Coordinates of C-alpha atoms and ligand atoms in Angstrom, one line a residue:
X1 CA -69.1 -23.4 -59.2
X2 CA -67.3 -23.4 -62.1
X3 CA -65.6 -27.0 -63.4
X4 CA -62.1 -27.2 -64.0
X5 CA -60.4 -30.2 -66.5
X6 CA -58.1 -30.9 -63.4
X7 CA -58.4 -30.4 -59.0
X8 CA -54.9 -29.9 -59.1
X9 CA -52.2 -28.9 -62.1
X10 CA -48.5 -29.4 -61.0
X11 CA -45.8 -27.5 -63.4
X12 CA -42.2 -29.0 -63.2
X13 CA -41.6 -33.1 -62.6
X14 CA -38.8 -32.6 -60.7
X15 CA -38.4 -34.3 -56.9
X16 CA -40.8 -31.6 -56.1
X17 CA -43.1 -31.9 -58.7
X18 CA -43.3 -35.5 -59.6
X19 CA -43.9 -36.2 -55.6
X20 CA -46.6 -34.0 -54.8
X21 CA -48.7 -35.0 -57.7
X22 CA -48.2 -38.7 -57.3
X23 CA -49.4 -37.7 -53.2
X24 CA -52.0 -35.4 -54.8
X25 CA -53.3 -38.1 -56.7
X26 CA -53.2 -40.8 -53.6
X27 CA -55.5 -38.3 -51.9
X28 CA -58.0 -38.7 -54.0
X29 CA -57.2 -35.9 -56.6
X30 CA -57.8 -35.5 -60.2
X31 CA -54.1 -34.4 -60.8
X32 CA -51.8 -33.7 -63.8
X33 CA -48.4 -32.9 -64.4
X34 CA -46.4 -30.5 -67.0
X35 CA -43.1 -31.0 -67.7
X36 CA -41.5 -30.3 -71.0
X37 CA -38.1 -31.7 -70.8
X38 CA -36.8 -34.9 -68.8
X39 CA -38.9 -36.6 -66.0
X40 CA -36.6 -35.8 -62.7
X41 CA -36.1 -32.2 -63.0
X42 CA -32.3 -31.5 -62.2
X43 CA -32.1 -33.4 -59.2
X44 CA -32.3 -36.4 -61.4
X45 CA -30.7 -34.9 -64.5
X46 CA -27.9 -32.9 -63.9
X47 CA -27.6 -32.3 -59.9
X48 CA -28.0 -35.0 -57.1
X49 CA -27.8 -38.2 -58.4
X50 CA -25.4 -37.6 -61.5
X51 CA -22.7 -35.8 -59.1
X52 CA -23.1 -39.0 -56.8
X53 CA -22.6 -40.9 -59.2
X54 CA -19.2 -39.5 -60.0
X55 CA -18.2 -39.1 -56.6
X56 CA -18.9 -43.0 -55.8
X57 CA -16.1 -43.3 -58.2
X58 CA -13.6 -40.8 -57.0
X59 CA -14.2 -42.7 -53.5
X60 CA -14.2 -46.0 -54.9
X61 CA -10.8 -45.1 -56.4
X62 CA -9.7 -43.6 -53.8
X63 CA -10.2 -46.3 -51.2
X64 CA -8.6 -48.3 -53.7
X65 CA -5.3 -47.0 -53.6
X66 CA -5.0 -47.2 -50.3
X67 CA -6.0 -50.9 -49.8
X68 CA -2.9 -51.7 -48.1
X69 CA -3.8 -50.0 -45.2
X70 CA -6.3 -52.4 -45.0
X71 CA -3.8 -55.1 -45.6
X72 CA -5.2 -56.1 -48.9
X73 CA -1.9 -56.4 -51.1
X74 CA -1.4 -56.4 -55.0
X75 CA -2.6 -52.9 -55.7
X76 CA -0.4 -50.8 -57.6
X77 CA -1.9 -47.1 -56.7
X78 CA 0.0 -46.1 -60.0
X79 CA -1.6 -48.2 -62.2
X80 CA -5.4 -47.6 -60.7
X81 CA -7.1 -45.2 -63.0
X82 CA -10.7 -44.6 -64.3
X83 CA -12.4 -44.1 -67.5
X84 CA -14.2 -41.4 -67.8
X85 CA -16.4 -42.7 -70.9
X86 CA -17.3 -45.5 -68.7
X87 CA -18.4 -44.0 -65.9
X88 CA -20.4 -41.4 -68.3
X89 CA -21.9 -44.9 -69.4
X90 CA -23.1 -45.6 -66.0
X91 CA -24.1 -42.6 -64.8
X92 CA -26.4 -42.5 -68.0
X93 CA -27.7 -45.8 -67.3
X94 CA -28.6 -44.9 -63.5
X95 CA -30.2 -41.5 -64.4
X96 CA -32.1 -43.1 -67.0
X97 CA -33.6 -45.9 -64.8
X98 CA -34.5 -43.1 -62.3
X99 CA -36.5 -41.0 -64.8
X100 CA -38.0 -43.7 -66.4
X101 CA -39.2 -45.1 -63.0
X102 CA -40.5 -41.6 -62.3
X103 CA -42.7 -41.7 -65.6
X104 CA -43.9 -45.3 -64.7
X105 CA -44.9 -44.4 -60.7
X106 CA -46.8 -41.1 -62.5
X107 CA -48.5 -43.2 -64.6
X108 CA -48.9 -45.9 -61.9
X109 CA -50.5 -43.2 -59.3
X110 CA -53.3 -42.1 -62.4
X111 CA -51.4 -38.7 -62.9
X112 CA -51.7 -36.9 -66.3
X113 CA -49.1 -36.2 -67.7
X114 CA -48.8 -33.0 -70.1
X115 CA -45.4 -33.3 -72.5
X116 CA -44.5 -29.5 -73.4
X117 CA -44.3 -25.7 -71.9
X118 CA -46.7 -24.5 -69.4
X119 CA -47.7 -20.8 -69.3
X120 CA -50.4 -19.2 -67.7
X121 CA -53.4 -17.6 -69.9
X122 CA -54.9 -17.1 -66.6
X123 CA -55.0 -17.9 -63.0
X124 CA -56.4 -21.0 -63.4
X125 CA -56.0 -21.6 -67.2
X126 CA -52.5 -23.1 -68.6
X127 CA -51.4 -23.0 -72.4
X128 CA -49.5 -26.5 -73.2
X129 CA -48.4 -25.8 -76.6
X130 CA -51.5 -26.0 -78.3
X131 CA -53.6 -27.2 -75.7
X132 CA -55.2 -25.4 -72.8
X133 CA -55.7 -27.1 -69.3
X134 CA -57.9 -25.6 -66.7
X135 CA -57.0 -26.5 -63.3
X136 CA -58.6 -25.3 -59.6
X137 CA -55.5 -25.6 -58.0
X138 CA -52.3 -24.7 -59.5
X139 CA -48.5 -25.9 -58.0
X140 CA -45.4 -24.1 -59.7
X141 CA -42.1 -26.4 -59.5
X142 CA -40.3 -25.2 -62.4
X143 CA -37.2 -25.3 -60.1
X144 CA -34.1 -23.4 -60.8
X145 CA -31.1 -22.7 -63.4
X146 CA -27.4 -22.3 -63.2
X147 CA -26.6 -17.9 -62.5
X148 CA -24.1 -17.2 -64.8
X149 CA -23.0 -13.2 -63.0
X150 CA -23.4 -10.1 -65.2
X151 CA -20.1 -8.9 -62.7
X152 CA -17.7 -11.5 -64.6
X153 CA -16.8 -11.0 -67.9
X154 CA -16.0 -13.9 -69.8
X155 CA -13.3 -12.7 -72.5
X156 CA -11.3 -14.3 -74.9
X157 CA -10.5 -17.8 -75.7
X158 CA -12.1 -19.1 -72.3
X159 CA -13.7 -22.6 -71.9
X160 CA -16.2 -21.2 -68.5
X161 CA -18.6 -24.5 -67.9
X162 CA -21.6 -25.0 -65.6
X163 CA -21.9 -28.1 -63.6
X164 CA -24.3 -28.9 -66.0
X165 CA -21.0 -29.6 -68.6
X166 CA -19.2 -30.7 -65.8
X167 CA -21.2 -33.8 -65.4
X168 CA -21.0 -35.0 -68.5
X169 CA -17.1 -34.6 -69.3
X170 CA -15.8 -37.4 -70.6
X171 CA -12.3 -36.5 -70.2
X172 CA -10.1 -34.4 -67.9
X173 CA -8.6 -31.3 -67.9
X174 CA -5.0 -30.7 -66.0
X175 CA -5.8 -27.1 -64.2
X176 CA -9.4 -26.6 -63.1
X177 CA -10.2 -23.2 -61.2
X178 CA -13.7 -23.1 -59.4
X179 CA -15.6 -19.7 -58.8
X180 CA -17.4 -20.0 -56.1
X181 CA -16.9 -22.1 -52.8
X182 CA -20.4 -23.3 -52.1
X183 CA -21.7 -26.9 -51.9
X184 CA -21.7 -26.9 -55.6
X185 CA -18.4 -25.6 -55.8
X186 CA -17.1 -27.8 -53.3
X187 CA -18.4 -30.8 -54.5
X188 CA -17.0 -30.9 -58.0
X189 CA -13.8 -29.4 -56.7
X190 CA -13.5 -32.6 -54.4
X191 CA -14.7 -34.4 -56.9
X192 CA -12.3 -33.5 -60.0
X193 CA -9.8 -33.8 -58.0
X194 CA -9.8 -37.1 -56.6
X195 CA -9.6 -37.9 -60.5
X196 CA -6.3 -36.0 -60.9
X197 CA -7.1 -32.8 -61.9
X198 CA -5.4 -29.9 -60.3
X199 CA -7.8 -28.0 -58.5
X200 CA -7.9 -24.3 -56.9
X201 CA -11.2 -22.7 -56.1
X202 CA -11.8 -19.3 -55.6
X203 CA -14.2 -17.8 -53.2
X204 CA -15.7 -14.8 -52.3
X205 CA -16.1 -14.9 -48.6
X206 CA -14.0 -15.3 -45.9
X207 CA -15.1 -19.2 -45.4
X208 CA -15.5 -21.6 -47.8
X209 CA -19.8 -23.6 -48.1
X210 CA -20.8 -19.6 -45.6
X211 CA -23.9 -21.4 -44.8
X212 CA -22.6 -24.1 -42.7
X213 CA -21.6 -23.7 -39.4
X214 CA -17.5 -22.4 -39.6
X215 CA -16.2 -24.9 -37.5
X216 CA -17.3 -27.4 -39.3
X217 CA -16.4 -25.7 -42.8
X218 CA -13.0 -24.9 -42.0
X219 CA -12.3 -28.3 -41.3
X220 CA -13.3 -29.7 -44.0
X221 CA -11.5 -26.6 -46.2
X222 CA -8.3 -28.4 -44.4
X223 CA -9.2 -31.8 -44.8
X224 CA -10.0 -31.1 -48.8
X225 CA -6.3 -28.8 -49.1
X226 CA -4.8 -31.9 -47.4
X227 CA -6.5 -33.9 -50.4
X228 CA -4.3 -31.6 -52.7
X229 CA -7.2 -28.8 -53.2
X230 CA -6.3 -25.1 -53.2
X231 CA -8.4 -22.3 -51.8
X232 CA -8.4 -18.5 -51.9
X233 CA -10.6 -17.3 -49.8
X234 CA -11.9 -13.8 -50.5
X235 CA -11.0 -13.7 -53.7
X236 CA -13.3 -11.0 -55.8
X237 CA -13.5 -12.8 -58.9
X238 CA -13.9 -10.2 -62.0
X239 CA -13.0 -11.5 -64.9
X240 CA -12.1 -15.2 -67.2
X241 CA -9.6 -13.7 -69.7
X242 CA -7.9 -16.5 -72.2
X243 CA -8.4 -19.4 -69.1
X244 CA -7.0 -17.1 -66.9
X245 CA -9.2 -16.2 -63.7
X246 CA -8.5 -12.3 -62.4
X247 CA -9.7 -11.4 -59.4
X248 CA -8.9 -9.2 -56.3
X249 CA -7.8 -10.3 -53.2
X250 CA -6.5 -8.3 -50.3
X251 CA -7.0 -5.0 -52.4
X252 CA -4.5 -7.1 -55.0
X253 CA -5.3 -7.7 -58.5
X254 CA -4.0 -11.6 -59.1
X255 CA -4.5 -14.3 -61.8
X256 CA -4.3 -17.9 -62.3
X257 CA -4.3 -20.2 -65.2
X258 CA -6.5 -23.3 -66.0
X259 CA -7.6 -25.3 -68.5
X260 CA -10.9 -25.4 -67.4
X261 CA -13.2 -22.9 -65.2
X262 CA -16.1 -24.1 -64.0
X263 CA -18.8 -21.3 -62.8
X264 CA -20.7 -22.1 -59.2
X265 CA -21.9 -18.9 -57.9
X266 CA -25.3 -20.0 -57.4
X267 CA -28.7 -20.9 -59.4
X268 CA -31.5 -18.7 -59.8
X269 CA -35.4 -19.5 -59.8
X270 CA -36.9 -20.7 -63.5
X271 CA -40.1 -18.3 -64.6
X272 CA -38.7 -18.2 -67.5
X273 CA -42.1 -18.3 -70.7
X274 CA -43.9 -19.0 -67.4
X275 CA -46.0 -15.8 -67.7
X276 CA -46.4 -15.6 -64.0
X277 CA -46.1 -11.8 -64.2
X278 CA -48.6 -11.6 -66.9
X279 CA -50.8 -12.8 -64.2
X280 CA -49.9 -10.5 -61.4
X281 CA -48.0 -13.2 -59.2
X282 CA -45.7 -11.3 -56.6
X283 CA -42.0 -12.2 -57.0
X284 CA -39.5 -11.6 -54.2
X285 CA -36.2 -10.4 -56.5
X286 CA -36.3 -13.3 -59.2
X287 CA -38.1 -15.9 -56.8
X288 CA -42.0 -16.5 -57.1
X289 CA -43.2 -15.2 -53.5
X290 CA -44.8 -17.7 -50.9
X291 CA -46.2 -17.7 -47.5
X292 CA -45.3 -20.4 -44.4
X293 CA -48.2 -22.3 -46.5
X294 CA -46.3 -21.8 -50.0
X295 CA -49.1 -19.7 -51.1
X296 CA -47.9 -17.1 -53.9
X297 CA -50.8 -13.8 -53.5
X298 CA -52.7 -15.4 -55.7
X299 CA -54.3 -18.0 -53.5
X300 CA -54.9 -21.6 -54.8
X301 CA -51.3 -20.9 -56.8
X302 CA -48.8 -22.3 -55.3
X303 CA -45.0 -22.4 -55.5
X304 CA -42.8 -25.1 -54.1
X305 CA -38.9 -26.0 -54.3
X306 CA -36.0 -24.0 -56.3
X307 CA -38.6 -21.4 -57.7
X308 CA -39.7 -20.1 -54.6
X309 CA -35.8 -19.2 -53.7
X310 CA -36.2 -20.4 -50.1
X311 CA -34.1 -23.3 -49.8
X312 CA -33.0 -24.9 -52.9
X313 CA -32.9 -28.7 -52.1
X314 CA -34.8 -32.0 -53.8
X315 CA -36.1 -32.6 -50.4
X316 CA -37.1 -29.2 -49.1
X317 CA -39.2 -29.6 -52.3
X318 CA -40.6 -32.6 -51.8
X319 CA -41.6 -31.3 -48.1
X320 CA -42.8 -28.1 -49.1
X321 CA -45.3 -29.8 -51.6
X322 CA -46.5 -32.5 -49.2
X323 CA -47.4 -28.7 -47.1
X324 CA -48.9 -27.1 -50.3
X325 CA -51.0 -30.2 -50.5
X326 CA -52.4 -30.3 -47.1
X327 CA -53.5 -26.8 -47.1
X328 CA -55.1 -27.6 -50.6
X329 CA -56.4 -30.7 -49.3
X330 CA -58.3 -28.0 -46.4
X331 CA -55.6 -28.7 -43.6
X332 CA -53.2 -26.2 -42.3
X333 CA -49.8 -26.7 -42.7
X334 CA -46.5 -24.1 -42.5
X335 CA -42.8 -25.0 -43.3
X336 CA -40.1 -24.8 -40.7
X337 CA -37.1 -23.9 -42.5
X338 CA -35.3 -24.3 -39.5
X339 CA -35.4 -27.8 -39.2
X340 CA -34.0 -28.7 -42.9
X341 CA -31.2 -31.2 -43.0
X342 CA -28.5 -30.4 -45.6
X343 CA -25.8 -33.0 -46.7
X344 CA -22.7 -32.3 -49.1
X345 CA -20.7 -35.1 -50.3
X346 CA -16.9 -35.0 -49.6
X347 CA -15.0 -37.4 -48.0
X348 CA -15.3 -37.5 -45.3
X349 CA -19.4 -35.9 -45.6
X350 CA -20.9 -33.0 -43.7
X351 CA -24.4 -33.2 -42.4
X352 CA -26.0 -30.7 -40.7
X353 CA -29.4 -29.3 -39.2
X354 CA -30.7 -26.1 -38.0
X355 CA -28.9 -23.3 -36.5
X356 CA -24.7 -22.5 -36.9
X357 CA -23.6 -21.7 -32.8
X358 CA -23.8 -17.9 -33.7
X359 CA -27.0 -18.1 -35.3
X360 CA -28.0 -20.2 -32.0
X361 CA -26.9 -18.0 -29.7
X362 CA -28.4 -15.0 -31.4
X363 CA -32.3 -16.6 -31.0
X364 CA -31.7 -18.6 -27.8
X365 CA -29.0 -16.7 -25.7
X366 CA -27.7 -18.9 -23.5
X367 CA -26.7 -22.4 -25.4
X368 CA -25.0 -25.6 -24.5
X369 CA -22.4 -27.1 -27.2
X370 CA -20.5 -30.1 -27.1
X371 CA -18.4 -32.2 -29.1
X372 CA -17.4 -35.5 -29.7
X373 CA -14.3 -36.6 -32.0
X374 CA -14.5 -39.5 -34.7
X375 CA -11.5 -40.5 -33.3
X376 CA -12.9 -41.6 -30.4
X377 CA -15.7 -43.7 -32.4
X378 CA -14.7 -47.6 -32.7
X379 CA -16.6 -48.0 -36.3
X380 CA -14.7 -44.8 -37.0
X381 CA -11.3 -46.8 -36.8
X382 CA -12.5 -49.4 -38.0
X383 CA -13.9 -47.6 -41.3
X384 CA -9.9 -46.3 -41.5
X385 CA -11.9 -42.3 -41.4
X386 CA -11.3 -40.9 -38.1
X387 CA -11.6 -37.0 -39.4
X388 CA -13.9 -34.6 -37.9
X389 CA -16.4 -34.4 -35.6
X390 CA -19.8 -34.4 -34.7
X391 CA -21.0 -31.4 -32.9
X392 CA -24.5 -30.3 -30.9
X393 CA -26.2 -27.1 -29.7
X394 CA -28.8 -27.2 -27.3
X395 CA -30.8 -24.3 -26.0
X396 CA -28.9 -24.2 -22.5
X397 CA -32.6 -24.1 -20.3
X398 CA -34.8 -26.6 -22.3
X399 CA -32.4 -28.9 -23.9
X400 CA -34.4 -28.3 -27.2
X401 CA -31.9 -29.0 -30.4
X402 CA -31.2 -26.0 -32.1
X403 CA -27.8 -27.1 -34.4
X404 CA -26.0 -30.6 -35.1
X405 CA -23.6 -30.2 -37.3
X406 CA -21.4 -33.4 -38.5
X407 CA -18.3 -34.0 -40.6
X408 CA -17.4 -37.6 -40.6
X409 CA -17.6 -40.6 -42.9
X410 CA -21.3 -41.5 -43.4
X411 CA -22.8 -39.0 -41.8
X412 CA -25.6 -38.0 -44.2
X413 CA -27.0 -41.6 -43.4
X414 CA -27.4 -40.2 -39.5
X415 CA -28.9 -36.6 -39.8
X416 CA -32.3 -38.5 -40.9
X417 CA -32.5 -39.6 -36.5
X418 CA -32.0 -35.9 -35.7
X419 CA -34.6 -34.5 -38.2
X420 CA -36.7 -37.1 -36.9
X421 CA -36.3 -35.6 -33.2
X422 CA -36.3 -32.0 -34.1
X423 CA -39.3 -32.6 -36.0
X424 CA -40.7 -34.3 -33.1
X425 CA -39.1 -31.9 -30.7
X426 CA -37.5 -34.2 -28.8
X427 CA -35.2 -33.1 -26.4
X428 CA -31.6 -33.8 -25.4
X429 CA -32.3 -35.9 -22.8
X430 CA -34.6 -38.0 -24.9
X431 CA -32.1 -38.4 -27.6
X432 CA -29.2 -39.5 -25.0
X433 CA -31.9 -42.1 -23.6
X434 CA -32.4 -43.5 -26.6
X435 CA -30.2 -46.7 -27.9
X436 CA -28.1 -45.8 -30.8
X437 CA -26.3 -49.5 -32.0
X438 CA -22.7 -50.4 -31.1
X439 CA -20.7 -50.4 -33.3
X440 CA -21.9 -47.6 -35.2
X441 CA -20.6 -44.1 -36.5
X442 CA -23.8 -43.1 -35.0
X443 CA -23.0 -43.3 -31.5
X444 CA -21.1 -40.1 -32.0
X445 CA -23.9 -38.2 -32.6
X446 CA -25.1 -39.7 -28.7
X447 CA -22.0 -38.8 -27.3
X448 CA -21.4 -35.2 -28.7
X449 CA -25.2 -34.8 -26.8
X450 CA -23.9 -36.0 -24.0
X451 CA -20.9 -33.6 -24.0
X452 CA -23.4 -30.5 -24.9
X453 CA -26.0 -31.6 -22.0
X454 CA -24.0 -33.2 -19.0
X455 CA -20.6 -31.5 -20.4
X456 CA -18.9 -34.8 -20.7
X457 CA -19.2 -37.9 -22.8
X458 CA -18.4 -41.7 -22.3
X459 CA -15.6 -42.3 -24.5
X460 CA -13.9 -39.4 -24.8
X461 CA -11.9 -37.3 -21.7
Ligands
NAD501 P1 -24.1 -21.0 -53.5 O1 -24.9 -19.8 -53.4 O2 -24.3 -22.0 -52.4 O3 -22.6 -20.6 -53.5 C1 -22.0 -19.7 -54.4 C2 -20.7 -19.2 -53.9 O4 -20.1 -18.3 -54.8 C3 -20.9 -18.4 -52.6 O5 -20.1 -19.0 -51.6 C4 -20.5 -17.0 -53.0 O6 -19.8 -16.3 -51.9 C5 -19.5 -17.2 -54.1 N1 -19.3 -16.1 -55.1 C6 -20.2 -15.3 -55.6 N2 -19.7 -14.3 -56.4 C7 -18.3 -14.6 -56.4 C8 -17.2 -14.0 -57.1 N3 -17.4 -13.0 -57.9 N4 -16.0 -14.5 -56.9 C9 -15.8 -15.6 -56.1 N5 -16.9 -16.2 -55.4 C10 -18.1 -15.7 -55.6 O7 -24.4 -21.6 -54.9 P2 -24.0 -23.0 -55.6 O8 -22.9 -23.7 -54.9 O9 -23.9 -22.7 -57.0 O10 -25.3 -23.9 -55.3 C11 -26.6 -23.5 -55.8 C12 -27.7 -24.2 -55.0 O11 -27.7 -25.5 -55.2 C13 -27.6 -23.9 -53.5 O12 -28.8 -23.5 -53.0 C14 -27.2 -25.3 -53.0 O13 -27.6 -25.5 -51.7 C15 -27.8 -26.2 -54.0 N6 -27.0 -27.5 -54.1 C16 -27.0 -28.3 -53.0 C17 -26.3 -29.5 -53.0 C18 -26.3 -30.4 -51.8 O14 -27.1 -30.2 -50.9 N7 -25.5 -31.4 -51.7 C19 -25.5 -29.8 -54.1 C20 -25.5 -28.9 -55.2 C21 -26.2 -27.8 -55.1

């Protein structure tokens, strides 16, 4: 049998990366790791953890201003404001104690680590700038990069950023227009303007974030235009001409100034110097093709998180790996991308899990739904948010979970209990008979199953 330098050679250190070689390496195998920028990959660089960072601020600053709800007195809302160098200073120092902790636990676990650009010489040989690695088992994470569309033309004097500029603006623009209305979209729109700036986003589709469920999407699309953000929905965007935004809407051509335009109409896989054609791996449009097992054709190469164009989140990564690892490890495991919580953080947050109600009804046929307000929740008062709602789909016979869908404040600290059940496939009956703490936001989420399986709740008529 021929010997390889490694068992196992992971390309990328993102959330993906980093975690399935430090589990590779708990198991027992020789692992290493390539990555030739920042430890953290973009989750930790310029996606999750930065834009939280920001947004803990526009919250913060928020909440602030309305203290005397809360009967706190002395604040002057006018004179709250925040500075945008200092809160580049601490989102710095927070991404650069993550990725320095994500260096230490990769050298803490025995991982190798391999500064510089992987490419494949072959199917189980990697060139590392001047260095060549062998591996028997090979795991691409090389994640994703922001799509900048061929069909919009940048002209002019334009200032078009990525959310990769956006992150690190240290000061604000008056008039921001937003392509696209997903979550990353949405996000930064929510976020930018909390801090002032004058926000309209332009979208594409009829509904603003398409893949969450539309009940839950056009209420937060309210709550955000309540917040002072404006939408266009189905707006054709074609062209950034001078900071102007053209685009078609209703068969009309329109435009509308800003200062700034941020671009979020999606991210695409990163093969880029990769060579994985070179090697006759099968690509599905630009995303490295995998199998339930996140095998690409080529057998012991694997792909997991942004590059495979599945699902791009950290933790679908991280999950897809720990599945890449048990199948290396001679176990059998597929992904269920069904059962995938998603979070996306306004104010208040959505959280949701598997199916919208019209995908739901299109696999099961006949399905229960139910509903139960935050304005019925105690905590909810309490807390001073009493938006939105949390909503449940149950397959109608069995009671199994298909959907739960949530927009309230602190809900993407709850959908954790219901990927725990779905994963478990618990079913409605066992998630109503389990105890969920008083006084919690989470008792919602107990109610609104209640509503969907015995079509009423407790606390609400
Ligand atoms: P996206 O694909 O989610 O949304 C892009 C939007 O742009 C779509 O709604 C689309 O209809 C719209 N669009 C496309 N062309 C347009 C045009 N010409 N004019 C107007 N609108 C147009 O992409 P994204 O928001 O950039 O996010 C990229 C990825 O990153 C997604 O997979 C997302 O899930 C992930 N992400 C997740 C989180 C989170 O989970 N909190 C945060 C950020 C990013």
């Amino acid at each position: 049998m021929a010997s390889y330098d490694y068992e196992i050679a992971v390309i990328g250190a993102g959330p993906g990366g980093y975690e399935t070689a430090i589990k590779a390496a708990q198991l027992g195998k020789k692992t290493c790791i390539v990555e030739e920028k920042e430890f953290g990959g973009t989750c930790l660089n310029v996606g999750c953890i930065p834009t939280k960072v920001l947004i803990r601020t526009a919250n913060l600053v928020s909440e602030i201003r309305d203290a005397s709800k809360f009967a706190v007195e002395g604040v002057d809302p006018a004179a709250v404001s925040v500075d945008m160098k200092k809160l580049q200073q601490r989102k710095s120092g927070i991404v650069k104690t993550l990725t320095g902790g994500v260096r230490a636990l990769l050298g803490g676990n025995r991982v190798a680590i391999e500064k510089g650009k992987a490419a494949f010489v072959d199917a189980h040989t990697l060139s590392v700038g001047d260095k060549t690695i062998t591996a028997e088992n090979i795991i691409i994470a090389t994640g994703s990069k922001v799509f900048m569309p061929p069909f919009i033309a940048i002209e002019g004097d334009s200032r078009v950023i990525t959310s990769d500029e956006a992150l690190g603006l240290d000061s604000l623009p008056k008039r921001m227009a937003v392509i696209g209305g997903g979550v990353i979209g949405v996000e930064f729109a929510y976020l930018f303007s909390k801090l002032g700036v004058e926000v309209t986003v332009l979208e594409l589709m009829d509904q603003i974030l398409p893949m969450v469920d539309p009940e839950i999407s056009s209420l937060a699309r309210k709550s955000m235009e309540q917040g002072g953000v404006s939408f266009k929905l189905g707006a054709k965007v074609k062209t950034v001409k001078d900071n102007c935004v053209q685009f078609e809407l209703d068969g009309k051509e329109e435009e509308i100034a800003a200062d700034l335009v941020l671009m979020a109409v999606g991210r695409v896989p990163n093969t880029e110097g990769l060579n994985a054609e070179g090697i006759g791996l099968a690509f599905e449009r630009k995303a490295i093709q995998t199998n339930e097992r996140l095998q690409t054709n080529i057998p012991h190469i694997y792909a997991i998180g942004d590059v495979n164009g599945k699902v791009m989140l950290a933790h679908t990564a991280s999950h897809e790996g720990m599945t890449a690892l048990e199948n290396i490890c001679g176990g059998y495991a597929e992904m269920d991308y069904d059962k995938i919580p998603s979070c996306i953080y306004i104010t208040p947050e959505i959280a949701s899990i598997g199916l919208t109600e019209a995908k739901a009804k299109e696999k099961a046929g006949k399905i229960k739904v139910g509903r139960f307000p935050f304005a019925a929740n105690g905590k909810s008062l309490i807390e001073g948010s009493t938006e939105g709602m949390a909503k449940v789909i149950l397959d109608e016979e069995t009671g199994e979970i298909l959907g739960v869908h949530l927009f309230g404040s602190h809900v993407t600290e709850m959908i954790g209990e219901i990927s725990a059940a779905m994963a478990s496939e618990l079913t409605a009956e066992e998630v109503i008979g389990s105890i969920h703490p008083h006084p919690t936001v989470n008792e919602a989420v107990g109610e609104a199953f209640m509503a969907a399986w015995l079509g009423k709740s407790i606390n609400n008529l």
